[in-house]
Coordinates of C-alpha atoms in Angstrom, one line a residue:
M29 CA -117.4 140.0 -102.9
S30 CA -115.5 137.7 -105.2
K31 CA -117.3 134.9 -107.1
D32 CA -115.9 132.2 -104.8
N33 CA -117.0 134.1 -101.7
R34 CA -120.5 134.7 -103.2
S35 CA -121.0 131.0 -104.0
S36 CA -119.8 130.1 -100.4
A37 CA -122.3 132.6 -99.0
V38 CA -125.1 131.1 -101.0
A39 CA -124.0 127.6 -99.9
A40 CA -124.2 128.7 -96.3
Q41 CA -127.8 129.9 -96.7
I42 CA -128.9 126.8 -98.5
R43 CA -127.3 124.7 -95.8
A44 CA -129.3 126.5 -93.2
D45 CA -132.4 125.9 -95.2
I46 CA -131.9 122.1 -95.6
A47 CA -131.3 121.7 -91.8
D48 CA -135.1 121.8 -91.5
L49 CA -135.7 119.3 -94.4
S50 CA -135.7 115.5 -94.4
P51 CA -133.4 113.2 -96.4
G52 CA -134.8 112.8 -99.9
D53 CA -136.5 116.1 -100.0
K54 CA -136.0 117.9 -103.3
L55 CA -134.4 121.3 -103.5
P56 CA -135.8 124.1 -105.8
G57 CA -134.3 124.2 -109.2
V58 CA -131.3 126.2 -110.2
R59 CA -133.4 129.0 -111.8
E60 CA -135.6 129.3 -108.8
L61 CA -132.6 129.5 -106.5
A62 CA -130.8 132.0 -108.7
S63 CA -133.9 134.2 -108.6
R64 CA -134.2 133.9 -104.8
F65 CA -130.5 134.7 -104.1
K66 CA -130.1 137.1 -107.0
A67 CA -127.2 135.1 -108.2
S68 CA -126.1 133.6 -111.5
A69 CA -126.8 130.0 -112.4
A70 CA -123.1 129.4 -112.3
T71 CA -122.9 130.7 -108.7
I72 CA -125.8 128.4 -107.7
S73 CA -124.1 125.4 -109.4
E74 CA -120.9 126.1 -107.5
A75 CA -122.8 126.4 -104.2
L76 CA -124.6 123.1 -104.8
A77 CA -121.3 121.5 -105.7
E78 CA -119.8 122.7 -102.4
L79 CA -122.7 121.2 -100.5
S80 CA -122.4 117.9 -102.5
A81 CA -118.7 117.7 -101.6
L82 CA -119.7 118.0 -97.9
G83 CA -122.2 115.1 -98.4
L84 CA -125.2 117.3 -97.6
V85 CA -127.0 117.0 -101.0
R86 CA -126.9 114.6 -103.9
A87 CA -127.5 115.5 -107.5
E88 CA -129.5 113.1 -109.7
P89 CA -129.1 114.0 -113.4
G90 CA -132.5 114.6 -115.0
R91 CA -134.3 114.7 -111.7
G92 CA -132.8 117.4 -109.6
T93 CA -130.9 117.9 -106.3
F94 CA -132.0 116.2 -103.1
V95 CA -131.1 116.4 -99.4
A96 CA -128.7 113.6 -98.7
R97 CA -129.1 111.0 -95.9
R98 CA -127.3 112.2 -92.9
E99 CA -124.8 109.5 -91.8
P100 CA -123.7 109.7 -88.2
I101 CA -120.2 111.1 -88.0
R102 CA -117.9 108.6 -86.4
E103 CA -114.8 109.8 -84.6
A104 CA -111.6 108.1 -85.7
D105 CA -110.1 105.7 -83.2
Y106 CA -106.3 105.9 -83.3
S107 CA -105.8 104.1 -80.0
W108 CA -104.5 101.0 -81.8
Q109 CA -101.5 103.1 -83.1
T110 CA -100.2 103.7 -79.7
Q111 CA -100.0 100.0 -79.0
A112 CA -98.5 99.2 -82.4
L113 CA -95.9 102.0 -82.2
G114 CA -94.7 101.2 -78.6
P115 CA -92.9 103.8 -76.4
A116 CA -91.9 107.0 -78.1
R117 CA -88.1 107.2 -78.7
V118 CA -87.9 111.0 -79.2
D119 CA -88.6 113.6 -76.6
A120 CA -91.6 115.4 -78.3
D121 CA -91.2 118.5 -76.1
R122 CA -87.5 118.9 -77.1
A123 CA -88.3 118.1 -80.7
S124 CA -91.0 120.8 -80.9
R125 CA -88.4 123.4 -79.8
L126 CA -85.7 122.4 -82.3
G127 CA -85.8 124.9 -85.2
G128 CA -88.5 127.1 -83.6
Y129 CA -87.9 130.6 -84.8
G130 CA -91.0 132.5 -83.7
T131 CA -92.6 135.0 -86.0
P132 CA -91.1 137.9 -88.1
Q133 CA -92.2 140.2 -85.2
H134 CA -90.1 138.4 -82.6
V135 CA -86.6 139.6 -81.7
P136 CA -84.5 136.6 -82.5
L137 CA -82.2 136.3 -79.5
S138 CA -82.0 132.5 -80.0
W139 CA -81.6 131.1 -83.5
G140 CA -79.1 128.6 -84.9
Y141 CA -78.6 130.1 -88.4
L142 CA -77.5 133.3 -90.0
A143 CA -79.9 136.2 -90.5
P144 CA -80.9 136.6 -94.2
E145 CA -78.8 139.7 -94.6
L146 CA -75.7 137.7 -93.6
V147 CA -76.3 135.0 -96.1
P148 CA -74.2 135.4 -99.3
G149 CA -77.4 135.5 -101.4
G150 CA -76.0 137.4 -104.4
E151 CA -73.0 135.1 -104.7
L152 CA -75.1 132.0 -104.4
T153 CA -77.6 133.3 -107.0
R154 CA -74.8 134.0 -109.5
I155 CA -73.0 130.6 -108.8
T156 CA -76.2 128.7 -109.1
A157 CA -77.1 130.3 -112.5
R158 CA -73.7 129.4 -113.8
V159 CA -73.4 125.8 -112.6
A160 CA -77.0 125.0 -113.5
K161 CA -75.9 125.3 -117.2
H162 CA -73.6 122.3 -116.7
S163 CA -75.0 118.9 -117.6
R164 CA -73.3 117.3 -114.5
S165 CA -75.6 119.4 -112.2
W166 CA -78.5 117.4 -113.4
Q167 CA -76.9 113.9 -113.4
M168 CA -76.4 111.4 -110.7
T169 CA -73.2 111.6 -108.6
P170 CA -71.7 108.7 -106.8
V171 CA -73.6 107.8 -103.6
V172 CA -70.8 109.0 -101.5
G173 CA -70.7 112.4 -103.2
S174 CA -69.0 114.4 -105.9
P175 CA -65.2 113.5 -106.1
D176 CA -64.3 117.2 -106.5
L177 CA -66.3 118.3 -103.5
R178 CA -65.0 115.5 -101.4
R179 CA -61.4 116.6 -102.2
V180 CA -62.1 120.2 -101.2
I181 CA -63.7 119.2 -97.8
A182 CA -61.0 116.7 -97.1
A183 CA -58.3 119.4 -97.4
D184 CA -59.5 121.2 -94.2
Y185 CA -59.2 117.9 -92.2
T186 CA -56.0 116.6 -93.8
A187 CA -58.1 113.6 -94.7
D188 CA -58.1 111.3 -97.7
P189 CA -60.9 112.3 -100.0
G190 CA -62.0 108.7 -99.9
D191 CA -62.8 109.1 -96.2
V192 CA -65.4 111.9 -96.9
L193 CA -69.1 111.1 -97.3
I194 CA -71.4 113.9 -98.5
V195 CA -74.8 114.1 -96.7
P196 CA -77.8 116.5 -97.0
G197 CA -77.0 118.6 -93.9
G198 CA -75.2 118.3 -90.5
Q199 CA -78.3 117.1 -88.7
Q200 CA -78.8 114.2 -91.1
G201 CA -75.0 113.5 -90.8
L202 CA -75.3 113.3 -87.0
A203 CA -78.3 111.0 -87.1
Y204 CA -76.6 108.8 -89.7
A205 CA -73.3 108.5 -87.8
L206 CA -74.9 107.7 -84.4
R207 CA -77.2 105.1 -86.0
T208 CA -74.4 103.4 -87.9
L209 CA -71.8 103.4 -85.2
S210 CA -74.1 102.0 -82.5
E211 CA -76.6 99.3 -82.1
P212 CA -80.1 100.0 -80.9
G213 CA -80.2 99.8 -77.1
G214 CA -76.5 100.9 -76.8
H215 CA -75.2 103.9 -75.0
V216 CA -74.0 107.2 -76.2
I217 CA -72.3 109.8 -74.0
T218 CA -72.7 113.5 -74.6
E219 CA -71.4 116.6 -72.9
S220 CA -73.9 118.5 -70.9
P221 CA -75.3 121.0 -71.8
S222 CA -75.3 119.9 -75.4
Y223 CA -77.0 120.4 -78.8
P224 CA -80.6 119.2 -78.5
G225 CA -80.5 117.9 -82.1
A226 CA -77.8 115.4 -81.2
I227 CA -79.9 114.2 -78.2
L228 CA -82.8 113.7 -80.6
A229 CA -80.7 111.9 -83.2
A230 CA -79.4 109.5 -80.5
Q231 CA -83.0 108.9 -79.3
S232 CA -84.3 108.2 -82.8
A233 CA -81.5 105.7 -83.2
G234 CA -82.8 103.8 -80.1
L235 CA -79.8 104.7 -78.0
T236 CA -79.6 105.4 -74.3
V237 CA -78.1 108.9 -73.7
S238 CA -75.9 109.6 -70.8
S239 CA -74.4 113.0 -70.0
V240 CA -71.1 114.3 -68.6
P241 CA -70.7 117.8 -67.3
A242 CA -68.9 120.4 -69.4
D243 CA -67.5 123.7 -68.4
A244 CA -65.9 126.7 -70.2
H245 CA -63.1 124.4 -71.4
G246 CA -65.3 121.6 -72.8
I247 CA -66.2 118.2 -71.6
R248 CA -64.7 117.1 -68.2
I249 CA -62.4 114.3 -68.9
E250 CA -62.4 112.7 -65.4
A251 CA -66.2 112.5 -65.5
L252 CA -66.1 111.1 -69.0
A253 CA -63.7 108.4 -67.9
D254 CA -66.0 107.4 -65.1
E255 CA -69.0 107.3 -67.4
L256 CA -67.2 105.2 -70.0
E257 CA -66.3 102.7 -67.3
R258 CA -69.9 102.6 -66.0
T259 CA -71.8 102.4 -69.3
R260 CA -69.3 100.8 -71.7
A261 CA -70.6 103.2 -74.3
R262 CA -69.3 102.8 -77.8
V263 CA -69.9 106.5 -78.8
V264 CA -69.1 109.8 -77.3
Y265 CA -70.6 113.0 -78.8
V266 CA -68.7 116.3 -78.4
Q267 CA -68.5 119.8 -79.9
P268 CA -64.9 120.7 -79.4
T269 CA -65.1 124.0 -81.3
Y270 CA -67.5 126.8 -80.3
A271 CA -70.0 124.4 -78.7
N272 CA -73.8 125.0 -78.9
P273 CA -75.1 126.4 -76.5
T274 CA -72.0 127.5 -74.5
G275 CA -69.5 128.6 -77.1
A276 CA -66.8 126.6 -75.3
V277 CA -63.7 125.3 -77.0
L278 CA -62.2 122.0 -75.8
A279 CA -58.9 122.7 -74.1
P280 CA -55.8 121.3 -75.9
E281 CA -54.9 118.9 -73.0
R282 CA -58.5 117.6 -73.0
R283 CA -58.4 117.0 -76.7
T284 CA -55.4 114.7 -76.2
A285 CA -57.0 113.0 -73.2
L286 CA -60.2 112.5 -75.2
I287 CA -58.4 110.5 -77.9
E288 CA -56.5 108.5 -75.4
L289 CA -59.8 107.6 -73.6
A290 CA -61.4 106.6 -76.8
A291 CA -58.4 104.3 -77.6
K292 CA -58.5 102.8 -74.1
H293 CA -62.2 101.9 -74.3
G294 CA -62.4 101.1 -78.0
A295 CA -65.0 103.8 -78.5
F296 CA -65.8 106.3 -81.3
V297 CA -65.8 110.1 -80.8
V298 CA -68.4 111.9 -83.0
E299 CA -66.9 115.3 -83.4
D300 CA -69.6 117.8 -84.3
D301 CA -67.6 120.5 -86.2
W302 CA -70.5 122.7 -87.2
A303 CA -68.8 126.0 -86.3
R304 CA -65.4 125.5 -88.0
Y305 CA -66.0 128.3 -90.5
I306 CA -67.6 130.7 -88.0
N307 CA -64.5 131.9 -86.1
L308 CA -64.4 135.5 -84.9
D309 CA -61.4 136.6 -82.9
E310 CA -59.1 133.8 -83.7
K311 CA -58.3 131.0 -86.1
A312 CA -60.4 128.0 -85.3
P313 CA -58.5 125.3 -83.4
R314 CA -57.6 122.3 -85.5
P315 CA -60.1 119.5 -85.7
V316 CA -59.7 116.6 -83.2
F317 CA -59.9 114.4 -86.3
V318 CA -56.5 115.6 -87.4
D319 CA -54.7 114.3 -84.2
D320 CA -56.3 110.8 -84.3
P321 CA -54.4 108.3 -86.4
N322 CA -56.4 105.2 -85.6
G323 CA -59.9 106.1 -86.7
H324 CA -61.6 106.7 -83.3
V325 CA -62.8 110.2 -84.3
V326 CA -65.6 110.5 -86.8
T327 CA -66.3 114.2 -87.8
V328 CA -69.5 115.7 -88.9
T329 CA -69.4 119.1 -90.6
T330 CA -71.9 121.3 -92.4
L331 CA -72.1 124.2 -94.8
S332 CA -75.7 125.1 -93.8
K333 CA -74.5 127.1 -90.7
P334 CA -71.8 129.3 -92.2
V335 CA -73.4 129.8 -95.6
S336 CA -77.2 129.4 -95.6
P337 CA -79.9 127.3 -93.9
G338 CA -81.2 126.6 -97.4
L339 CA -77.9 125.0 -98.5
R340 CA -78.6 121.6 -97.1
L341 CA -75.2 120.0 -97.4
G342 CA -72.8 118.4 -94.9
A343 CA -70.2 115.7 -94.7
V344 CA -69.2 112.8 -92.4
I345 CA -65.5 112.0 -92.3
A346 CA -64.4 108.6 -91.0
R347 CA -61.4 106.3 -91.5
G348 CA -61.1 102.6 -91.7
P349 CA -63.9 100.0 -91.6
A350 CA -66.2 102.6 -89.9
G351 CA -65.9 104.8 -92.9
E352 CA -66.5 101.9 -95.2
R353 CA -69.6 100.9 -93.3
L354 CA -70.9 104.5 -93.3
Q355 CA -70.4 104.7 -97.0
G356 CA -71.7 101.3 -97.8
A357 CA -74.9 101.9 -96.0
R358 CA -75.5 105.2 -97.7
A359 CA -77.5 103.8 -100.5
A360 CA -80.2 102.7 -98.0
E361 CA -80.8 106.4 -97.1
D362 CA -80.9 107.9 -100.5
L363 CA -79.0 107.5 -103.8
C364 CA -77.2 110.9 -103.7
V365 CA -77.3 114.4 -102.4
S366 CA -78.7 116.8 -105.0
P367 CA -76.0 117.2 -107.7
L368 CA -76.9 120.8 -108.2
T369 CA -76.4 121.5 -104.5
Q370 CA -73.0 119.8 -104.6
E371 CA -71.9 121.7 -107.7
V372 CA -73.0 125.0 -106.1
T373 CA -71.1 124.2 -102.9
H374 CA -67.9 123.2 -104.7
A375 CA -68.0 126.3 -106.8
L376 CA -68.5 128.5 -103.7
L377 CA -65.7 126.8 -101.7
T378 CA -63.2 127.2 -104.5
S379 CA -64.0 130.8 -105.3
Q380 CA -62.9 134.2 -103.9
A381 CA -66.5 134.7 -102.9
W382 CA -66.0 132.2 -100.1
V383 CA -63.0 134.1 -98.8
R384 CA -64.9 137.4 -99.0
H385 CA -68.0 135.9 -97.3
R386 CA -66.0 134.6 -94.4
G387 CA -64.3 137.9 -93.8
R388 CA -67.6 139.8 -93.9
L389 CA -69.2 137.2 -91.7
S390 CA -66.5 137.3 -89.1
A391 CA -66.6 141.1 -88.8
E392 CA -70.4 141.3 -88.7
L393 CA -70.8 138.5 -86.2
T394 CA -68.1 140.0 -83.9
A395 CA -70.0 143.3 -83.9
R396 CA -73.3 141.6 -83.2
R397 CA -71.8 139.4 -80.4
D398 CA -70.3 142.5 -78.8
A399 CA -73.6 144.4 -79.0
L400 CA -75.4 141.4 -77.4
V401 CA -72.9 141.2 -74.6
R402 CA -73.2 145.0 -73.9
A403 CA -77.0 144.7 -74.0
I404 CA -77.0 141.8 -71.5
H405 CA -74.6 143.7 -69.2
T406 CA -76.7 146.9 -69.4
Y407 CA -80.2 145.5 -69.1
L408 CA -79.7 142.1 -67.5
P409 CA -77.0 142.5 -64.9
D410 CA -78.3 139.5 -62.9
V411 CA -77.7 137.2 -65.9
T412 CA -74.2 135.7 -65.7
L413 CA -72.5 134.8 -69.0
Q414 CA -70.3 131.7 -68.8
S415 CA -67.8 133.2 -71.3
I416 CA -67.6 135.5 -74.3
P417 CA -67.4 133.0 -77.3
R418 CA -64.7 133.5 -79.9
G419 CA -66.6 131.8 -82.6
G420 CA -69.9 130.1 -83.4
L421 CA -73.3 131.7 -82.9
H422 CA -74.2 131.2 -79.2
M423 CA -73.5 132.2 -75.6
W424 CA -74.8 130.7 -72.3
G425 CA -76.3 132.8 -69.6
R426 CA -77.2 131.7 -66.0
L427 CA -80.4 133.3 -64.7
P428 CA -80.7 134.6 -61.1
E429 CA -81.9 132.1 -58.5
F430 CA -85.4 133.4 -58.4
A431 CA -86.0 132.8 -62.1
R432 CA -87.1 129.6 -63.9
S433 CA -86.0 129.2 -67.5
R434 CA -89.3 127.7 -68.8
E435 CA -91.3 130.6 -67.4
V436 CA -88.8 133.2 -68.6
A437 CA -88.7 131.7 -72.1
E438 CA -92.5 131.5 -72.4
N439 CA -93.1 134.9 -71.0
A440 CA -90.4 136.4 -73.2
Y441 CA -92.0 134.8 -76.2
A442 CA -95.3 136.4 -75.3
A443 CA -93.4 139.7 -75.0
G444 CA -92.0 139.4 -78.5
V445 CA -88.5 137.9 -77.7
L446 CA -87.2 134.5 -78.7
V447 CA -84.7 133.1 -76.2
G448 CA -83.6 129.5 -75.7
D449 CA -84.9 127.6 -72.7
G450 CA -81.8 126.1 -71.1
R451 CA -83.7 122.9 -70.1
H452 CA -83.7 121.6 -73.6
F453 CA -79.9 121.5 -73.7
F454 CA -79.7 119.0 -70.8
V455 CA -80.3 115.2 -71.2
N456 CA -81.9 115.0 -67.7
E457 CA -82.4 117.6 -65.0
P458 CA -80.6 120.9 -65.7
S459 CA -77.8 121.9 -63.3
G460 CA -79.2 125.4 -63.1
Q461 CA -81.5 127.9 -64.7
Y462 CA -80.0 129.0 -68.1
L463 CA -80.9 130.7 -71.3
R464 CA -79.2 130.4 -74.6
F465 CA -78.5 133.7 -76.4
S466 CA -77.6 133.8 -80.1
F467 CA -76.1 136.6 -82.1
G468 CA -76.3 135.4 -85.7
A469 CA -79.9 136.5 -86.3
A470 CA -80.4 139.7 -84.3
T471 CA -79.0 143.1 -85.4
E472 CA -77.2 145.3 -82.9
A473 CA -80.4 147.3 -82.4
Q474 CA -82.5 144.2 -82.0
A475 CA -80.0 142.9 -79.4
A476 CA -80.6 146.0 -77.2
E477 CA -84.3 145.9 -77.7
G478 CA -84.6 142.2 -76.9
A479 CA -82.5 142.5 -73.8
R480 CA -84.6 145.5 -72.6
L481 CA -87.8 143.5 -73.1
L482 CA -86.3 140.5 -71.4
A483 CA -85.5 142.7 -68.4
R484 CA -89.1 143.5 -68.1
V485 CA -90.0 139.9 -68.1
L486 CA -87.5 139.2 -65.3
E487 CA -88.8 142.1 -63.3
T488 CA -92.2 140.4 -63.1

């Protein structure tokens, strides 16, 4: 038994003894206690210090140690906080699921980031060691971000570098854009199903969230037109490229119609372009931002998804007064994104390591996607996949009529498999019973094992 454990054991025995004593009763001296418990004086002193910290005894120098007066324990009353806080903006149930990744023992069939073995850890380590030697890595950058990094990111969007705002991750970029482009109490329209983090970001900004159905070709434009007329929303949130959770790509004609609708209604389109660098079988379609000359489209992108969840860096790209307002308000959030993180990201994006990583990533994710599709077809024939995604990390499966996604997800978790409960991807009631499957974290062997275990869950 270690010394700490020994003193705690002695403290527990003394505590049992003083339960029968009265406040003010004197305890035996340290020597007597040491003899009784066959412990050193230091161990006894530690035990008494522990009891003193708990308020059970009090030491009086020169007199000894006495049983303390037992004050009644009062339970804290937090009821006033509920009244002061008012109604909760954010759906606590949805928020509790965002970022949940189970335990190391779970088969990760739903996870929004790359598996550790797919992260370019060696390259990041070498780049970080190199750029950390530069003094600029430890100095303030402009609030809007490093000029060099802004130029690199702007190139992929044919944007002016001055329109790029560096933020600490895509989620923060979404929250910041929705909060800045709308007034509390306003409306935001999102495709459905959609990314739960965007729904939470809108709720935290005090916005009312409306949803419009989406299919394998993205948001349905006719339904969006009707919803814009009904709500007079100022913001529409979409994922045109490899949407989470469906993997859908917005059809070319719908992209054109989306910009036209935004122009007609004087609305902003927040383009969540999180999967731009995670293309598999094809070159990713051009951003909607590129085809919008009048500043209706505000794009949010991230490097945390295609590189590493620990590389918390993203960007918001916006033209005109909206861009100026986003940049002007940035100082109220924080004074700058970590200069070291910006230097590492710039060095990576301008190196051959970035080209090699994207090539390896595409090949590995394609193999994992195909393995997961095979596993679902083999073990879960009653699960219908909406489509086979050509990029991103996710696919969308409809459960058989007898199944309920909440029960399936909970029972799967108990069986050691992490799957995404489709309910959390809908603003209101789900249009059916769905699960989100992800292929960025599970190996090919894990995909087969996870599908096999999930089949057992469905059987029961």
